[in-house]
CSV table of C-alpha atoms in Angstrom, one decimal:
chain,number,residue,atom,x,y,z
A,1,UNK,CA,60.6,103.4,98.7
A,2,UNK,CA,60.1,103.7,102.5
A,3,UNK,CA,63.1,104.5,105.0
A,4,UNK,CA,63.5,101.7,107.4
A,5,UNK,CA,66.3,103.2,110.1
A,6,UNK,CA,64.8,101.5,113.0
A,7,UNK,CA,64.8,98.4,111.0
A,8,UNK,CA,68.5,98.3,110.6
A,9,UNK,CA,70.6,98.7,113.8
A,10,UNK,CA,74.3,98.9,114.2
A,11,UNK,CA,75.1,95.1,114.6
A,12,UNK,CA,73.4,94.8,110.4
A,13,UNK,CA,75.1,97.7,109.7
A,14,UNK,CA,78.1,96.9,110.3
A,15,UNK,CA,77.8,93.7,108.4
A,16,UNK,CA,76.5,95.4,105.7
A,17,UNK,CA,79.4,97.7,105.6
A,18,UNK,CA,82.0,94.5,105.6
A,19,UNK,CA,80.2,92.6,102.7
A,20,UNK,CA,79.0,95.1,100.4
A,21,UNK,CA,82.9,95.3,99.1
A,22,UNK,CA,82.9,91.5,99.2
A,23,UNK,CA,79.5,90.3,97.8
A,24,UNK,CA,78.2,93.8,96.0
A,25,UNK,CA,75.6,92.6,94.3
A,26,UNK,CA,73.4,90.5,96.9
A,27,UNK,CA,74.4,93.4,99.6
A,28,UNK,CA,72.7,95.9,97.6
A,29,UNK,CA,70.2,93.9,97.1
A,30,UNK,CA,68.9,94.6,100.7
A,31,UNK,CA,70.2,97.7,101.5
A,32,UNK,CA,67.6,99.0,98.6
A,33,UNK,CA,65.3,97.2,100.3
A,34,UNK,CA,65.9,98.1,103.6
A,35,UNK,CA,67.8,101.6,103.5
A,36,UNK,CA,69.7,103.0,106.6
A,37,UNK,CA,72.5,105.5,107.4
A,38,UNK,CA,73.9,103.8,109.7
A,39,UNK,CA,76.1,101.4,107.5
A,40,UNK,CA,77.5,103.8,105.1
A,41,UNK,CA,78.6,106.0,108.3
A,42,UNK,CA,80.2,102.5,109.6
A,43,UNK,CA,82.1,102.3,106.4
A,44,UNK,CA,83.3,105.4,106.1
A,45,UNK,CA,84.6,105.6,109.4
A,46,UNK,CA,86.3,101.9,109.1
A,47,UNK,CA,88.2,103.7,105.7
A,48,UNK,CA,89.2,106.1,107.6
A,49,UNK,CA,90.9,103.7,110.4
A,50,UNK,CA,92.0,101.4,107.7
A,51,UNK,CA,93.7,104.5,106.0
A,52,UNK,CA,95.5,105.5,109.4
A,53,UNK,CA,96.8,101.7,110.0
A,54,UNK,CA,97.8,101.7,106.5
A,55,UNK,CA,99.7,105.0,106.6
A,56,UNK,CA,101.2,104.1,110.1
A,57,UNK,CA,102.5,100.6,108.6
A,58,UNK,CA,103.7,103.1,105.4
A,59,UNK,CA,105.6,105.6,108.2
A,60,UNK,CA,106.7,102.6,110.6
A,61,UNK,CA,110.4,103.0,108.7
A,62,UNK,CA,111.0,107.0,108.8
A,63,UNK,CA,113.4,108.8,110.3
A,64,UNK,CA,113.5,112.5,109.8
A,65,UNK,CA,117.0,114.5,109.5
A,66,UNK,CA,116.9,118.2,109.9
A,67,UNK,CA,119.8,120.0,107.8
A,68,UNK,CA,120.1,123.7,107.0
A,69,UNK,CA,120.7,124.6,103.3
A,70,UNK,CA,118.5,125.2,99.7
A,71,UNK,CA,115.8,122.8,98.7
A,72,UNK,CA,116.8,120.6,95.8
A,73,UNK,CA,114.4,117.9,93.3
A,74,UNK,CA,114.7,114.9,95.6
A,75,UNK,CA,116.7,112.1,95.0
A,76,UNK,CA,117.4,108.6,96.9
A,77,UNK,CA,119.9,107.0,97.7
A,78,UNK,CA,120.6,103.2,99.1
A,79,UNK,CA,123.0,102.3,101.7
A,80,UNK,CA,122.7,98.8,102.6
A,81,UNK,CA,119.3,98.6,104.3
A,82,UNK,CA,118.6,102.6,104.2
A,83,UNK,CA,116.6,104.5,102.1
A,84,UNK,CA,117.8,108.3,102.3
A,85,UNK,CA,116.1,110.9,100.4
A,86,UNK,CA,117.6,113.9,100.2
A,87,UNK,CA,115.7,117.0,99.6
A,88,UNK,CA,118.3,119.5,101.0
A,89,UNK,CA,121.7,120.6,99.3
A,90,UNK,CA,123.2,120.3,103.1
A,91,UNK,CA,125.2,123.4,104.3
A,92,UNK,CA,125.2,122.4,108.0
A,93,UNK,CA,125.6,118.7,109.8
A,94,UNK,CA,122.4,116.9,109.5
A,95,UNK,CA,120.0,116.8,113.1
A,96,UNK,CA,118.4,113.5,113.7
A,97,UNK,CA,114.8,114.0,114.8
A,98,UNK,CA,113.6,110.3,114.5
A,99,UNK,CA,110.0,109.8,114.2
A,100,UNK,CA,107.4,112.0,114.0
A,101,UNK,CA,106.0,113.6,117.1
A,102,UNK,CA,102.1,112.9,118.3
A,103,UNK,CA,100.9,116.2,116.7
A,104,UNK,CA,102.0,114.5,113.0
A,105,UNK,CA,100.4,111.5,113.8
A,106,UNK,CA,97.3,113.4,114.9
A,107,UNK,CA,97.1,115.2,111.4
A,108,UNK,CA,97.7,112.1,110.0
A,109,UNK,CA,94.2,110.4,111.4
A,110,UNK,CA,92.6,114.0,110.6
A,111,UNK,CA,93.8,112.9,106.9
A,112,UNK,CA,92.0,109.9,106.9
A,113,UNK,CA,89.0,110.9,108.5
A,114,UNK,CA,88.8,113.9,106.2
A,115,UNK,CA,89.7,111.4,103.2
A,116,UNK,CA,86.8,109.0,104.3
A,117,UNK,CA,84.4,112.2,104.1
A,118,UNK,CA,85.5,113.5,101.1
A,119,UNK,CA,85.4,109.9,99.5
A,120,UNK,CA,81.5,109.8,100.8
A,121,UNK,CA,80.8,113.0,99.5
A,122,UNK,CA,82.4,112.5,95.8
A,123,UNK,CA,81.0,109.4,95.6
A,124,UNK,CA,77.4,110.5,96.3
A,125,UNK,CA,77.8,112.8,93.3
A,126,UNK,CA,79.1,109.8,91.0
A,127,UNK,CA,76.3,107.8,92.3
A,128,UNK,CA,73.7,110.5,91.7
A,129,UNK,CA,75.0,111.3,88.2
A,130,UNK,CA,75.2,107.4,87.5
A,131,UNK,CA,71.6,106.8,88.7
A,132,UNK,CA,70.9,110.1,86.6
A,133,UNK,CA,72.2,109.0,83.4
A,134,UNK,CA,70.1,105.8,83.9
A,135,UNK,CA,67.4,107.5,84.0
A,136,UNK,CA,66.4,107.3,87.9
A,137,UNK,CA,66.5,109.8,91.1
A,138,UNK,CA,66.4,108.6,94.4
A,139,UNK,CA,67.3,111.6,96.2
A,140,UNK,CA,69.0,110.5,99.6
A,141,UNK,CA,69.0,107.3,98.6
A,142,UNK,CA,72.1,108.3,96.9
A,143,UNK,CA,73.7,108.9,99.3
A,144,UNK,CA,73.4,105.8,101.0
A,145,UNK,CA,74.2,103.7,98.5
A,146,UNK,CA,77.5,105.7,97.7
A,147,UNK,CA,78.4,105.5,101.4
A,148,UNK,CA,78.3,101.4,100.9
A,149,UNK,CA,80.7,101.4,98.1
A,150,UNK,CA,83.3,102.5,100.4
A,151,UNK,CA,83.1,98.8,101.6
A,152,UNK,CA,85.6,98.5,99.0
A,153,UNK,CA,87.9,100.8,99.8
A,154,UNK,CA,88.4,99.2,103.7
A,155,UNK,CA,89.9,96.4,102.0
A,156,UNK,CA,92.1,98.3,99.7
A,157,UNK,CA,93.7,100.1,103.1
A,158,UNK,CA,93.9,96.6,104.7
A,159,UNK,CA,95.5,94.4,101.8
A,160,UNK,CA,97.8,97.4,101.1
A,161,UNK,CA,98.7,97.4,105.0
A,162,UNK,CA,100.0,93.9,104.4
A,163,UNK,CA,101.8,94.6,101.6
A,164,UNK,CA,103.5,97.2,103.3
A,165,UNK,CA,104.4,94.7,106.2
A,166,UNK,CA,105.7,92.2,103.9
A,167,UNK,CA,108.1,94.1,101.8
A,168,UNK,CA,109.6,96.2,104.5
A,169,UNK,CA,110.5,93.4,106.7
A,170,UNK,CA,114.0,93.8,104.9
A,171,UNK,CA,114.2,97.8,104.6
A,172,UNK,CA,115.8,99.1,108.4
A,173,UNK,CA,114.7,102.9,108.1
A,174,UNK,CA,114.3,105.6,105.4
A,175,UNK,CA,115.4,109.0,106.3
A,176,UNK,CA,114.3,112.1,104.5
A,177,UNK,CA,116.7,114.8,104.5
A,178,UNK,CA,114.6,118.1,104.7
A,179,UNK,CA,114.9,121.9,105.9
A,180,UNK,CA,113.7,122.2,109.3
A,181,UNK,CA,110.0,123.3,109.6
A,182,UNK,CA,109.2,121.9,106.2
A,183,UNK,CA,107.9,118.6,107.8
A,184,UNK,CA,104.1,119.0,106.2
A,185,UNK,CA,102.8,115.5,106.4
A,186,UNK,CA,101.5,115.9,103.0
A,187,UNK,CA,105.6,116.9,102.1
A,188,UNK,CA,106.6,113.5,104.3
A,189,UNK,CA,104.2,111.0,102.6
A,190,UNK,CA,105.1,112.2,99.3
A,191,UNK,CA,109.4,112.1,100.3
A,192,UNK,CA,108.5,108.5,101.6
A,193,UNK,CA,106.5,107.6,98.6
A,194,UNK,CA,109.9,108.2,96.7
A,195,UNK,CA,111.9,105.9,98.7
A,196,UNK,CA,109.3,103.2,98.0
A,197,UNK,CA,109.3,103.5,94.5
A,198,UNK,CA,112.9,102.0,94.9
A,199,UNK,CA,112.2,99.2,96.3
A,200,UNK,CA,111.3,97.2,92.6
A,201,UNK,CA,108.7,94.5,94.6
A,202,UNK,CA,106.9,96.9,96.9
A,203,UNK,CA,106.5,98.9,93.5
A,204,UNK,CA,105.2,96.3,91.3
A,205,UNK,CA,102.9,95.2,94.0
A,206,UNK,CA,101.2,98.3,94.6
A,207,UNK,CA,100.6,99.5,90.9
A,208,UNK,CA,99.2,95.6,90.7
A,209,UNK,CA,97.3,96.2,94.2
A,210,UNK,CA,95.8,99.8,92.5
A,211,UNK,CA,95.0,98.1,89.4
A,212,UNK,CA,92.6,95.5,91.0
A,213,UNK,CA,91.2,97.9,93.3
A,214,UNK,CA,90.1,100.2,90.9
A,215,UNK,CA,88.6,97.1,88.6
A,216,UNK,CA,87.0,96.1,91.7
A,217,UNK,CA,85.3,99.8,92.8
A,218,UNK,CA,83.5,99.7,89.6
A,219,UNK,CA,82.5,96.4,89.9
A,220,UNK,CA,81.2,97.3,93.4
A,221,UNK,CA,79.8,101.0,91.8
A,222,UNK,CA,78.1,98.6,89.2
A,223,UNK,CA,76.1,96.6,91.3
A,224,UNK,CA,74.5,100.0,93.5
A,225,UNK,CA,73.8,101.4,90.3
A,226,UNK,CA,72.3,98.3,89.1
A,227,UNK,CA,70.1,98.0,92.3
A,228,UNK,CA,69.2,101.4,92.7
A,229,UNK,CA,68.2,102.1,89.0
A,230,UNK,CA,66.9,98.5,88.2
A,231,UNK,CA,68.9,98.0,85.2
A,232,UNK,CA,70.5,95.5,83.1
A,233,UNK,CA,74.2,94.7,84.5
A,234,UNK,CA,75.8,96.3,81.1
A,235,UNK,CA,74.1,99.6,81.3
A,236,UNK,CA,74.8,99.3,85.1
A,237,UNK,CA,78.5,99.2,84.2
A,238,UNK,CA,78.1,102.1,81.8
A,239,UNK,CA,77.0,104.3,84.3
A,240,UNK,CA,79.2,102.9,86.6
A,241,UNK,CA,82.1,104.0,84.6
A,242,UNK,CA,80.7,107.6,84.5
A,243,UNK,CA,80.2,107.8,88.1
A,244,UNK,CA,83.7,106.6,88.6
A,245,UNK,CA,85.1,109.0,86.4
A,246,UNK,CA,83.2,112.0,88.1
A,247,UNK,CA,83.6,110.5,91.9
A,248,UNK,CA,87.8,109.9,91.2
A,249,UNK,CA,88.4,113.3,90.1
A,250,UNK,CA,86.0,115.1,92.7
A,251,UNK,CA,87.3,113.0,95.3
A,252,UNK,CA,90.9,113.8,93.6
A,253,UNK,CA,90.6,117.8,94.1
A,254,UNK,CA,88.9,117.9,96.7
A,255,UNK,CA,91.5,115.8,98.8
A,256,UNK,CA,94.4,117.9,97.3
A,257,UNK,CA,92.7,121.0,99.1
A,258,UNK,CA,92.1,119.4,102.3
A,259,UNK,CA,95.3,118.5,102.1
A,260,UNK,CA,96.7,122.1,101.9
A,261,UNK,CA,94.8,122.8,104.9
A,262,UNK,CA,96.6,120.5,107.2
């Protein structure tokens, strides 16, 4: 199977890269036939913008509050159209910060770009063991067809960016009550995450959001495997369900470190 980079320039990519979540199995199709790096490159950098705008629509309601005193389980609590979760048994009056400050927001995009190569990378794997187990090695090729089913994850960031934008149309802010110098982005997503949870739509919608998305990456993992290994769609989906297993948990550690880095 030749390389054909010069064959497939950025404009092809890029549509590639938007329809190989949407139509999987004619997308593949081609990019088999006509491999390139461009596209999977495309994708993983549109995940990683999709991730920001999703975690900037997720953060569009905080308000940090600074308070002296001895970190406690978290626990939320609703007043009116604030969320407050308190993570500090206060022994001083709270100190309203507000939003985060550009540095925050600049680990945050490091997060997603760091997710969208860590995603690449534990997907490769997944593929590569998938493709393995089917009985076919395509070397690089791997690669490039792991970096396409990313497509799917750009429109898991995007619809989830609208949920988001829906349901906290009638929230005002959530404040997160937390020591001073403890404001780890990793430590504020997880705080707001809490807040979210009590909001009973915004919660149902997302598990129902995760639940489709992760249906719909193995459909997506299902037709590169069945492209790149020439199989029958059933033993496609069989090693599509090993290769998810071994890409989410890869993907899963190697995320948590990142995150413990920023």
């Amino acid at each position: 199977m030749a390389w054909a980079y010069e064959e497939v320039g950025v404009a092809e990519g890029l549509k590639r890269a938007l329809l190989a979540g949407l139509n999987p199995f004619k997308i593949f199709t081609e990019i088999v036939q006509r491999p390139d790096i461009t596209g999977p490159i495309l994708c993983m950098l549109l995940v990683a913008n999709a991730l920001f705008l999703e975690n900037l629509t997720a953060l569009s309601k905080l308000s940090l509050v600074y308070v002296k005193g001895d970190q406690v389980q978290p626990s939320v609590e609703v007043i009116g159209r604030t969320y407050r979760v308190i993570a500090v048994n206060a022994s001083s009056p709270f100190r309203k910060i507000g939003e985060l400050d550009e540095e925050h927001y600049g680990r945050v995009f490091l997060m997603t770009l760091g997710y969208g190569l860590i995603a690449w990378i534990a997907a490769t794997l997944g593929v590569f063991l998938g493709l393995k187990l089917l009985g076919k090695s395509l070397g690089a090729l791997s690669a490039v067809l792991a970096g396409y089913t990313l497509s799917a994850k750009i429109y898991e960031a995007i619809t989830k960016v609208i949920i988001y934008t829906l349901f906290l149309i009638d929230v005002d802010k959530v404040e997160i009550v937390m020591l001073p110098g403890s404001q780890r982005i990793s430590t504020v997503l997880t705080l707001l995450s809490l807040a979210y949870r009590q909001i009973p739509q915004l919660s149902t919608a997302l598990q129902a959001h995760a639940v489709f998305f992760a249906i719909w990456g193995l459909v997506v993992m299902s037709a590169a495997l069945q492209e790149g290994a020439s199989v029958s769609l059933g033993k496609a989906i069989l090693g599509a369900l090993a290769s998810y297993i071994v890409s989410g948990m890869l993907q899963a550690a190697l995320f948590s470190l990142f995150m413990f880095s920023i």
